[in-house]
Short mmCIF file of C-alpha atoms and ligand atoms in Angstrom, two decimals:
data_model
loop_
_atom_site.label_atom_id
_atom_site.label_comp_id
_atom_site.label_asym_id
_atom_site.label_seq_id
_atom_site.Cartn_x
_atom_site.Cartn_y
_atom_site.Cartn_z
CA UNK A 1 -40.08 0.51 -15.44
CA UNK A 2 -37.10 3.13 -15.35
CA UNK A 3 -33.63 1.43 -15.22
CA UNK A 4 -30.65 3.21 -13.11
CA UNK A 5 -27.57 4.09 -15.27
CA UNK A 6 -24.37 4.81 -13.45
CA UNK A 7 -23.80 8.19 -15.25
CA UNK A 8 -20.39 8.85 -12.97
CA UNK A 9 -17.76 7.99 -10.73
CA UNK A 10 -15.72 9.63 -8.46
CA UNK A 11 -12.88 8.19 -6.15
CA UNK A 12 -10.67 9.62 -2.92
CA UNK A 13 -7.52 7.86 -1.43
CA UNK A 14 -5.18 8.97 0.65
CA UNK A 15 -1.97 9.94 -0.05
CA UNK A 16 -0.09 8.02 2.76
CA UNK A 17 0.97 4.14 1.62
CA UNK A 18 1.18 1.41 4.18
CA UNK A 19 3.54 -1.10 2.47
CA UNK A 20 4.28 -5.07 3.32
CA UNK A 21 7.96 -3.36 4.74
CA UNK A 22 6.04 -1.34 6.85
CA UNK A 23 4.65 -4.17 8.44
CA UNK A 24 7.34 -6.29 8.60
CA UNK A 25 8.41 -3.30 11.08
CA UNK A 26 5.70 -4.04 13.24
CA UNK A 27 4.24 -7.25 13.33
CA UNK A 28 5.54 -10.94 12.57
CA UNK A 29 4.78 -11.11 8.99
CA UNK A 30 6.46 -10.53 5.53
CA UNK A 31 6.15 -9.25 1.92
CA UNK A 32 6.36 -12.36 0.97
CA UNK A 33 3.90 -14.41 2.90
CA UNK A 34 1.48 -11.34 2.40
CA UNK A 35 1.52 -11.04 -1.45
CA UNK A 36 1.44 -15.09 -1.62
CA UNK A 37 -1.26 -15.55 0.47
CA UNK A 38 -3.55 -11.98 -0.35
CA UNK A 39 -2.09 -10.30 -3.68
CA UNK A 40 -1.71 -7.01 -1.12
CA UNK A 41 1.53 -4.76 -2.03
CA UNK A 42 0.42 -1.88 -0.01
CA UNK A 43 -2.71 0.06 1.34
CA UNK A 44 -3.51 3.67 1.34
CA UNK A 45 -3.73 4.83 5.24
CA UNK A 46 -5.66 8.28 6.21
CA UNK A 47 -3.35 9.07 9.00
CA UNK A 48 -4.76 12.39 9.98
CA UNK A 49 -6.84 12.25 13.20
CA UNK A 50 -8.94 14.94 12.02
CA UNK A 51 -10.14 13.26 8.90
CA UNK A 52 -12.77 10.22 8.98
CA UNK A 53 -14.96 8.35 6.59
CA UNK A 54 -17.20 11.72 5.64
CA UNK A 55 -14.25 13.54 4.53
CA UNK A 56 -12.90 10.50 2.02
CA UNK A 57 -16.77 9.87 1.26
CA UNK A 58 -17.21 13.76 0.36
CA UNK A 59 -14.01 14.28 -1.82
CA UNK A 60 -15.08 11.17 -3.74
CA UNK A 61 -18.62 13.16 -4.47
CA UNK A 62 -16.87 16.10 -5.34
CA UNK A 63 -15.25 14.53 -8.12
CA UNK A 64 -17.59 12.88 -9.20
CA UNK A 65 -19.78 16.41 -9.78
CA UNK A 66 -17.03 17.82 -11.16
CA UNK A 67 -16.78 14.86 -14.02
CA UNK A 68 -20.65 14.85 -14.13
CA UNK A 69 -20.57 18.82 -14.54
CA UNK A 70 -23.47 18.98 -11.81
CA UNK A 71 -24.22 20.68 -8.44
CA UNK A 72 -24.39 19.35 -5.25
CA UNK A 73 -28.00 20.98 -4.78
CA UNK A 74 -29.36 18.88 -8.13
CA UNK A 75 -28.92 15.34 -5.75
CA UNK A 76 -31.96 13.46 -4.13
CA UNK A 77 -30.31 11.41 -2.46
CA UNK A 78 -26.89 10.32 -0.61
CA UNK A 79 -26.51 6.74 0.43
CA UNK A 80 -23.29 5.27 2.22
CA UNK A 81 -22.48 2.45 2.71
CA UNK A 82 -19.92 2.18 5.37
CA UNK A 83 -18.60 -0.12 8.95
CA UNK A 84 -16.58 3.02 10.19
CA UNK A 85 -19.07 5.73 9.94
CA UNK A 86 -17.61 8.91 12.13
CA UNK A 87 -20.27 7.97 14.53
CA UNK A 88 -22.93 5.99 15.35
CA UNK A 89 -25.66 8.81 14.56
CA UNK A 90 -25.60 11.46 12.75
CA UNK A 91 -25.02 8.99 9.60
CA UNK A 92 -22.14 9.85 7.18
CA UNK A 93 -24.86 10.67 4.93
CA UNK A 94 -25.94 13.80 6.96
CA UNK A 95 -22.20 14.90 7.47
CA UNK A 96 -21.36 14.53 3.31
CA UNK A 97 -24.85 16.51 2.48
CA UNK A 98 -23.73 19.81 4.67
CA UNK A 99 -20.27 19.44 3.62
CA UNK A 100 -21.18 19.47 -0.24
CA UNK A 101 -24.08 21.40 0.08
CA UNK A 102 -27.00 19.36 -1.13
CA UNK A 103 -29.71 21.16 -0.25
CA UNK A 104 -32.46 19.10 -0.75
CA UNK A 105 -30.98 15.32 -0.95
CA UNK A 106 -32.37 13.16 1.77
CA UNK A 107 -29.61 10.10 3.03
CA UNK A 108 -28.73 7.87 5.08
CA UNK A 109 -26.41 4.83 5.61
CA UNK A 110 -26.01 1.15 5.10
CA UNK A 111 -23.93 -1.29 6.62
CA UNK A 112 -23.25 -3.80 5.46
CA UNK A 113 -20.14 -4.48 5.70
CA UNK A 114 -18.08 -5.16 2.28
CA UNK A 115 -21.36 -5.64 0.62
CA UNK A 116 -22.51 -2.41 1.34
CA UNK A 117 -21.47 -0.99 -1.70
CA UNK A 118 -23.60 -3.49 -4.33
CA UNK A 119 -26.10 -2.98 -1.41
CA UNK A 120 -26.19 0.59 -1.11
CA UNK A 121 -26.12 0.35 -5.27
CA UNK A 122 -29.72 -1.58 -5.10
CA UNK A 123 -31.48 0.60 -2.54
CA UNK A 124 -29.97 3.70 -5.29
CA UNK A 125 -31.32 1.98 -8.02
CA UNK A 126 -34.85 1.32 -6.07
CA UNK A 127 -35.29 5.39 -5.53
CA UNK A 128 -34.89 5.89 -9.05
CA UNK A 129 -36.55 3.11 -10.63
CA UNK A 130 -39.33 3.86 -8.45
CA UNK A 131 -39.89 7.40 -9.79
CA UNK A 132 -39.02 8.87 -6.37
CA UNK A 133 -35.09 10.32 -7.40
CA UNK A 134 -33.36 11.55 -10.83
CA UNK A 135 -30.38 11.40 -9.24
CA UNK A 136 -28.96 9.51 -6.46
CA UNK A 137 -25.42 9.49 -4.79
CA UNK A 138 -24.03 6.28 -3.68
CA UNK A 139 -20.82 6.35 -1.97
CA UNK A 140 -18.65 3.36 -0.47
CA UNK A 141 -16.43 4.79 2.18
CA UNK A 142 -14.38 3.06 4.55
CA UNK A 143 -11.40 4.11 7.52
CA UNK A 144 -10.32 0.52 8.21
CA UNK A 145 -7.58 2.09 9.65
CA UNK A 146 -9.73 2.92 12.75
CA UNK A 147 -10.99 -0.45 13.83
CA UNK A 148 -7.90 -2.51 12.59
CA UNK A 149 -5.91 -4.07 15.23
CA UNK A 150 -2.19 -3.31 14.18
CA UNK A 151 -1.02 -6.12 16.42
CA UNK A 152 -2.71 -8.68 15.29
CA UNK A 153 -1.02 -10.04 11.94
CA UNK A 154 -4.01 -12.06 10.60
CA UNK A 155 -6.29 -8.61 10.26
CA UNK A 156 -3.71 -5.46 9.70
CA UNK A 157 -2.35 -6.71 6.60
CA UNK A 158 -5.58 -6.96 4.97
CA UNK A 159 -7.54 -3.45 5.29
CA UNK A 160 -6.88 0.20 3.66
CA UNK A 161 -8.60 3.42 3.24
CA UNK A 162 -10.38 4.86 0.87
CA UNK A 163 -13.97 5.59 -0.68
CA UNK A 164 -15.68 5.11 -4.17
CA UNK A 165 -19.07 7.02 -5.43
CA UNK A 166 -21.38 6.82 -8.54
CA UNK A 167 -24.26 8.89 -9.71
CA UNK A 168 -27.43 7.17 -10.60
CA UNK A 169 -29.43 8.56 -13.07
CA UNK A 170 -32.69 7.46 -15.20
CA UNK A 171 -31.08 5.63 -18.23
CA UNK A 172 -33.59 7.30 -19.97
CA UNK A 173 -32.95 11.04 -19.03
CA UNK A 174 -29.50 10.39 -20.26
CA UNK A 175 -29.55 8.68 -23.50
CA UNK A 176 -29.23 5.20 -22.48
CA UNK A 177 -31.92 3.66 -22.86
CA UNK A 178 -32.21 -0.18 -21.38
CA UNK A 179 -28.50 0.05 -19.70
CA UNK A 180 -28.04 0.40 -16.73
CA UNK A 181 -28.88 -2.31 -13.34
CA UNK A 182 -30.60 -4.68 -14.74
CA UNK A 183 -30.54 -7.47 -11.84
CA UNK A 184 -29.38 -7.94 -8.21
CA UNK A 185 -29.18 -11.22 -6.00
CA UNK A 186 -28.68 -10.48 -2.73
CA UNK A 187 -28.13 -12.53 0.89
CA UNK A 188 -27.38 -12.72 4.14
CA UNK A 189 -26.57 -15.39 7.06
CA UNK A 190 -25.96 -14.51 10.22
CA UNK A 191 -25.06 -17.78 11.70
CA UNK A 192 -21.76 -17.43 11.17
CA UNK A 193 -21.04 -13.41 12.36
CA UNK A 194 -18.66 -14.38 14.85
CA UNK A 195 -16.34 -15.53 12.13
CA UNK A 196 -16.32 -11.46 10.99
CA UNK A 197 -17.12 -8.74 13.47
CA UNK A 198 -16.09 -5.68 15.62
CA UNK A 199 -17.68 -7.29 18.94
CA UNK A 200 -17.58 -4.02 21.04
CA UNK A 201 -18.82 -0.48 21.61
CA UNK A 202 -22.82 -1.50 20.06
CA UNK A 203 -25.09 -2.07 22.47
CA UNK A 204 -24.39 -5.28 22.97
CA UNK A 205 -21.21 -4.73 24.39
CA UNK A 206 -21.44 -0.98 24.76
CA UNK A 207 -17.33 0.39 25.35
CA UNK A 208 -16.20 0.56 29.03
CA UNK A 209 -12.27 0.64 30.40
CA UNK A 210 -12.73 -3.03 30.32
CA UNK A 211 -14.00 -3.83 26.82
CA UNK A 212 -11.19 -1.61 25.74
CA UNK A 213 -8.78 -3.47 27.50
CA UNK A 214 -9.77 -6.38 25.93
CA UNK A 215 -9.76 -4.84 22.44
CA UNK A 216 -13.35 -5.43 21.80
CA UNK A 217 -13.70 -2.59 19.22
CA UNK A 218 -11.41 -3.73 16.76
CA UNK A 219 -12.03 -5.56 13.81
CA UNK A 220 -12.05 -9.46 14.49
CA UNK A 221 -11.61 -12.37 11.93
CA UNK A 222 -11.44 -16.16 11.56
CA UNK A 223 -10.19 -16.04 8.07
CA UNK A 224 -10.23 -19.45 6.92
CA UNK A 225 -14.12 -19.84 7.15
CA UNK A 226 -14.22 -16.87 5.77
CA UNK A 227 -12.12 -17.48 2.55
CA UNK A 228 -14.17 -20.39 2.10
CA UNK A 229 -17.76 -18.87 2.48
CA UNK A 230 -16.18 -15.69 0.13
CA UNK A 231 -15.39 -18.20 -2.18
CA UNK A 232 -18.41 -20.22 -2.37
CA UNK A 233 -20.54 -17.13 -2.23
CA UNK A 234 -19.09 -14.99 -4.62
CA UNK A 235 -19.05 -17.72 -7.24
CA UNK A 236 -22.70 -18.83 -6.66
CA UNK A 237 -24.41 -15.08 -6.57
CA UNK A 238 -22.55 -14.50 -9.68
CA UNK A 239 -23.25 -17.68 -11.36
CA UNK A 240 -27.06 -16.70 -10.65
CA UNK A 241 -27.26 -13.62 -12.00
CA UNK A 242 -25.44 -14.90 -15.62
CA UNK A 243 -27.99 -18.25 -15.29
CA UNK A 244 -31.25 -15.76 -14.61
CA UNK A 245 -30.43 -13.49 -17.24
CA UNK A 246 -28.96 -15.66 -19.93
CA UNK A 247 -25.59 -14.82 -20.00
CA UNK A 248 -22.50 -17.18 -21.04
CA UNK A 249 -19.01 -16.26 -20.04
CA UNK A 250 -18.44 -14.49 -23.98
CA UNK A 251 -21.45 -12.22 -22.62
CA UNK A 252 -19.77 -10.74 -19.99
CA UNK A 253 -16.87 -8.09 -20.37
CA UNK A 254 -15.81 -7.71 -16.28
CA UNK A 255 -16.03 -9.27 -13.36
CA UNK A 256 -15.94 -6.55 -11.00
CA UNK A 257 -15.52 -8.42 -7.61
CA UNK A 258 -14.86 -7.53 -3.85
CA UNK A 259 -11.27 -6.81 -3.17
CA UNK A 260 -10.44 -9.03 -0.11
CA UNK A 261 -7.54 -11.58 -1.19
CA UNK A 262 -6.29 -12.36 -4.77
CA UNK A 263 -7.20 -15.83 -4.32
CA UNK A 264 -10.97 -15.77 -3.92
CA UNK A 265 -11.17 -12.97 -6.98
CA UNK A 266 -9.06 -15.77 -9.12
CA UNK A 267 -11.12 -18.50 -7.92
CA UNK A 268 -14.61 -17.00 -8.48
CA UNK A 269 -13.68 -16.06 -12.06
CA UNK A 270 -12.67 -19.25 -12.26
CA UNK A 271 -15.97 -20.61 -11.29
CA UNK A 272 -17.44 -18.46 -13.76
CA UNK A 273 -15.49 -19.66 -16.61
CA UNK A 274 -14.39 -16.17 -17.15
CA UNK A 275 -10.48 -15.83 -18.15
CA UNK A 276 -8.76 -13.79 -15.77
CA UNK A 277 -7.97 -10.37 -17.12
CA UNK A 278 -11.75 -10.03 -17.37
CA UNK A 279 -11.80 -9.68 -13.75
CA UNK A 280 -10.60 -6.31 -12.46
CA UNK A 281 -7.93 -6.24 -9.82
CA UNK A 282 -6.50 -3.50 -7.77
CA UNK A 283 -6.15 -5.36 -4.16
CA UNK A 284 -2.26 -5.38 -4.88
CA UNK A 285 -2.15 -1.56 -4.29
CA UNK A 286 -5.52 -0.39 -1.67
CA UNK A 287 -5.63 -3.52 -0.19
CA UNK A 288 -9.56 -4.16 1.17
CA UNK A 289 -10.91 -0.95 1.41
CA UNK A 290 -14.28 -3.05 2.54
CA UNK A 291 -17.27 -1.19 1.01
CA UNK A 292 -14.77 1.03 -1.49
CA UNK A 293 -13.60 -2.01 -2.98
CA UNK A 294 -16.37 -2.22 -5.78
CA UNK A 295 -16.39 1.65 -6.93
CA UNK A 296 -12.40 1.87 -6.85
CA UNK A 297 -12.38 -0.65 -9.29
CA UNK A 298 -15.39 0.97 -11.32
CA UNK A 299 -12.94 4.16 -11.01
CA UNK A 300 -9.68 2.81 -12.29
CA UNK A 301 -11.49 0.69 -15.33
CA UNK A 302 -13.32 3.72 -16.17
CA UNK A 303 -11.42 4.82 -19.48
CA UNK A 304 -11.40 1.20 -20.60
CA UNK A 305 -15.28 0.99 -20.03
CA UNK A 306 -17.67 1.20 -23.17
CA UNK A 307 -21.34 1.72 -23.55
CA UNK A 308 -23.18 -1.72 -23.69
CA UNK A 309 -20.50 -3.82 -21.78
CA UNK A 310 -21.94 -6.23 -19.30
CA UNK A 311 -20.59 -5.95 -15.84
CA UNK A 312 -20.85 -8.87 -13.08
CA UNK A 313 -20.51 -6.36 -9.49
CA UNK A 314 -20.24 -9.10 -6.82
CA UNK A 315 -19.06 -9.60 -2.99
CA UNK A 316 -19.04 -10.67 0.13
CA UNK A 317 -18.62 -9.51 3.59
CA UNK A 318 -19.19 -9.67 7.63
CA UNK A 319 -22.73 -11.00 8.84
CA UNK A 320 -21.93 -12.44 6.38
CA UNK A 321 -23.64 -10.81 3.42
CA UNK A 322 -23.65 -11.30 0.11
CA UNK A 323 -24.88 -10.61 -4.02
CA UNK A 324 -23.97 -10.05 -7.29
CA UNK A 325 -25.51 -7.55 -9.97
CA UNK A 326 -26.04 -7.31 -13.72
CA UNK A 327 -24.84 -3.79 -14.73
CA UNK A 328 -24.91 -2.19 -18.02
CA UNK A 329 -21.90 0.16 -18.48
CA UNK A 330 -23.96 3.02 -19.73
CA UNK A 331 -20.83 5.23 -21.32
CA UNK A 332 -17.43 5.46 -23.05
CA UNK A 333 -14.07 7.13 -21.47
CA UNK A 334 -14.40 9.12 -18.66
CA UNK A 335 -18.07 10.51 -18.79
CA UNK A 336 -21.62 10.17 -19.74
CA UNK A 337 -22.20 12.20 -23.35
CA UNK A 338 -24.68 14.96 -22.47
N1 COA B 401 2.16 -13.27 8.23
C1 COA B 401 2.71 -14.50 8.39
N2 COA B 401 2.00 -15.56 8.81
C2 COA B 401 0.68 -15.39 9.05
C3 COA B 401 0.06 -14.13 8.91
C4 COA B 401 0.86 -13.06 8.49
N3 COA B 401 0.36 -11.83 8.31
N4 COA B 401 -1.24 -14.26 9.21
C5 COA B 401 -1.43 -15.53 9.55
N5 COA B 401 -0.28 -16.22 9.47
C6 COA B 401 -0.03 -17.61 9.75
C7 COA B 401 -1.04 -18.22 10.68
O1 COA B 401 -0.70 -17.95 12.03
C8 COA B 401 -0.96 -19.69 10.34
O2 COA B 401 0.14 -20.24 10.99
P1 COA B 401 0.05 -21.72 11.62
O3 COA B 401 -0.23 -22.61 10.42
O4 COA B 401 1.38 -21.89 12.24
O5 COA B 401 -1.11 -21.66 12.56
C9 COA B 401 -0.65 -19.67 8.84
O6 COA B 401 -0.15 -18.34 8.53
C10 COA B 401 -1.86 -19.94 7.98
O7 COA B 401 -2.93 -19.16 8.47
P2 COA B 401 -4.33 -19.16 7.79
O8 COA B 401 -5.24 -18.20 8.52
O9 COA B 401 -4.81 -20.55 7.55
O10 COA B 401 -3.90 -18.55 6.38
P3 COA B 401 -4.77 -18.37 5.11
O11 COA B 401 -4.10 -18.98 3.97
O12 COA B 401 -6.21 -18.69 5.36
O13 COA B 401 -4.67 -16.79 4.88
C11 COA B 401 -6.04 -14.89 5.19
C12 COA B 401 -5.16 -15.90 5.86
C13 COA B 401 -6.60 -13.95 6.25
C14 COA B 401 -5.21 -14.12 4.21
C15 COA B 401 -7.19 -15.62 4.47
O14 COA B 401 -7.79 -16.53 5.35
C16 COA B 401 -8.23 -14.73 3.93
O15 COA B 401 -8.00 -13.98 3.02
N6 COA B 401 -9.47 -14.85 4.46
C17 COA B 401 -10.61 -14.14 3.96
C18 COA B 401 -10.40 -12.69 4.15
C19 COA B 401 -11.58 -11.95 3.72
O16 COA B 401 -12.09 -12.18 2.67
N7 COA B 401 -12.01 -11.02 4.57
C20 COA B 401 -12.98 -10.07 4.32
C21 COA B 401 -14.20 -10.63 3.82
S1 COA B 401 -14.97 -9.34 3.15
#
């Protein structure tokens, strides 16, 4: 069976920062309750109006063809995962393919919330492993900024902007033979999705004046189940995937986990045995960029990345869903060799 080597990445923030000050302004909070209690310094905030998930999703892509020294017409396929997708239907997918021009890449989206990254990362690998795509886009885009309640203290410090993408590829058709996703242990419960939802504008509570009113189509969260679960969850997937593939801690180089509070990233590494400066951490400046988290971190470790070194992708998010992965880094510096 064909494995799927991530053969690039490719990464968009915006330029506007959100800092712990800035809040202060305009909620009851402070930098100093926010960095004890989440690790977050600032977040990255696309301000302009104009400008939703496809555009972050798209300038991620572009780098990433750039760095990959491709065209936009040589992809299959374009999956995003994504909870603020610029609308319902067309997916993001659709608005990313006319915008870069890939002419014959079918797409669509995924949501799963901050998993749908390592999700949208499995269904990639599936098209390729399957014989069906050479090369497959998957992007992890999300505007948090447009369903984050900015008066409500317990949510706005939290989220950011920003997207992530990497190229799949054959590991074969690039040199790298036997890297690439080797395993992938996903879940979901939905027992709990009250704890983690934006409750309005579906069809369930479909928007009127009144839903509005009561604020139904922002993002809501009961955090302290949900820290818990995170914690539990990340730990356990990850713990999984070492266990099914015979791994010790000395085996794995990174722990490339969800960005959603300091804490549970400290505390699953823990779990794991893993020292901590195995496990990459960026939270302190994006914040939770919910399905961006995992590729923004795949970005800025990039140059430090080596062909052969075992990565453990894992998260958790809103449903609540769930995994971890067995990746083999597939490259050294800042792109695949060929
Ligand atoms: N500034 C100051 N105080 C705040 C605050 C803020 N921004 N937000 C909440 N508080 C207060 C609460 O009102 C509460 O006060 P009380 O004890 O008087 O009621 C107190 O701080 C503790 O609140 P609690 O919610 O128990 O804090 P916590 O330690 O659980 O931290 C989160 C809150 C949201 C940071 C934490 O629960 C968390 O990270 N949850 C998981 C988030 C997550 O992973 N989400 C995405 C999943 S993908």
């Amino acid at each position: 069976m064909r494995t799927a080597a991530v053969t690039a990445v490719g990464h968009f923030l915006p330029e506007e920062r959100l800092t712990n000050a800035d809040l202060e302004e305009m909620v009851d909070t402070s930098d100093e309750w926010i960095r004890k209690r989440t690790g977050i310094r600032e977040r990255r905030i696309l301000r302009d109006p104009e400008k939703a998930t496809s555009y972050m999703a798209t300038r991620a892509a572009e780098e990433l063809l750039d760095k990959r020294g491709i065209g936009a017409g040589e992809l299959d396929a374009i999956i995003v995962g994504t909870v603020t997708p610029d609308m319902f239907y067309p997916a993001t997918a659709c608005l990313v393919q006319t915008e870069l021009g890939a002419a014959r890449a079918f797409g669509y989206d995924l949501s799963a919330a901050c998993s749908g990254f390592l999700y949208a990362l499995g269904a990639g690998a599936g098209h390729v492993a399957g014989g069906q795509c050479e090369k497959v886009l998957v992007i992890g885009a999300d505007k948090m900024s447009s369903i984050v309640d900015y008066t409500d203290r317990s949510t706005c410090i939290l989220f950011g902007d920003g997207a992530g993408a990497v190229l799949l590829e054959p590991a074969g058709a690039v040199g790298a033979e036997g890297r690439g996703l080797h395993d992938l242990h996903q879940r979901v419960d939905g027992s709990e999705w009250e704890n983690l939802c934006q409750p309005g504008g579906g069809s369930r509570r479909p928007p009127t004046h009144q839903s509005v009113d009561r604020r139904d189509h922002f993002l809501k969260q009961n955090g302290r189940p949900v820290f818990k679960q995170a914690t539990r969850r990340m730990a356990e997937a990850s713990l999984e995937v070492m266990q099914r593939n015979d791994l010790t801690p000395e085996d794995v180089d990174y722990l490339v986990p969800h960005q959603a509070n300091r804490r549970i990233i400290e505390a699953t590494a823990q779990q794991m045995n893993l020292p901590p400066e195995k496990a990459m951490m960026n939270i302190g400046d994006y914040g939770n960029t919910t399905a961006a988290t995992i590729p923004l971190c795949l970005h800025d470790w990039e140059p430090e990345l080596r062909a052969g070194d075992r990565l453990i992708l894992t998260t958790f998010g809103g449903g609540y869903t769930w995994g971890a992965g067995l990746l083999e880094w597939a490259y050294d510096d800042a792109s695949i060799d060929n």
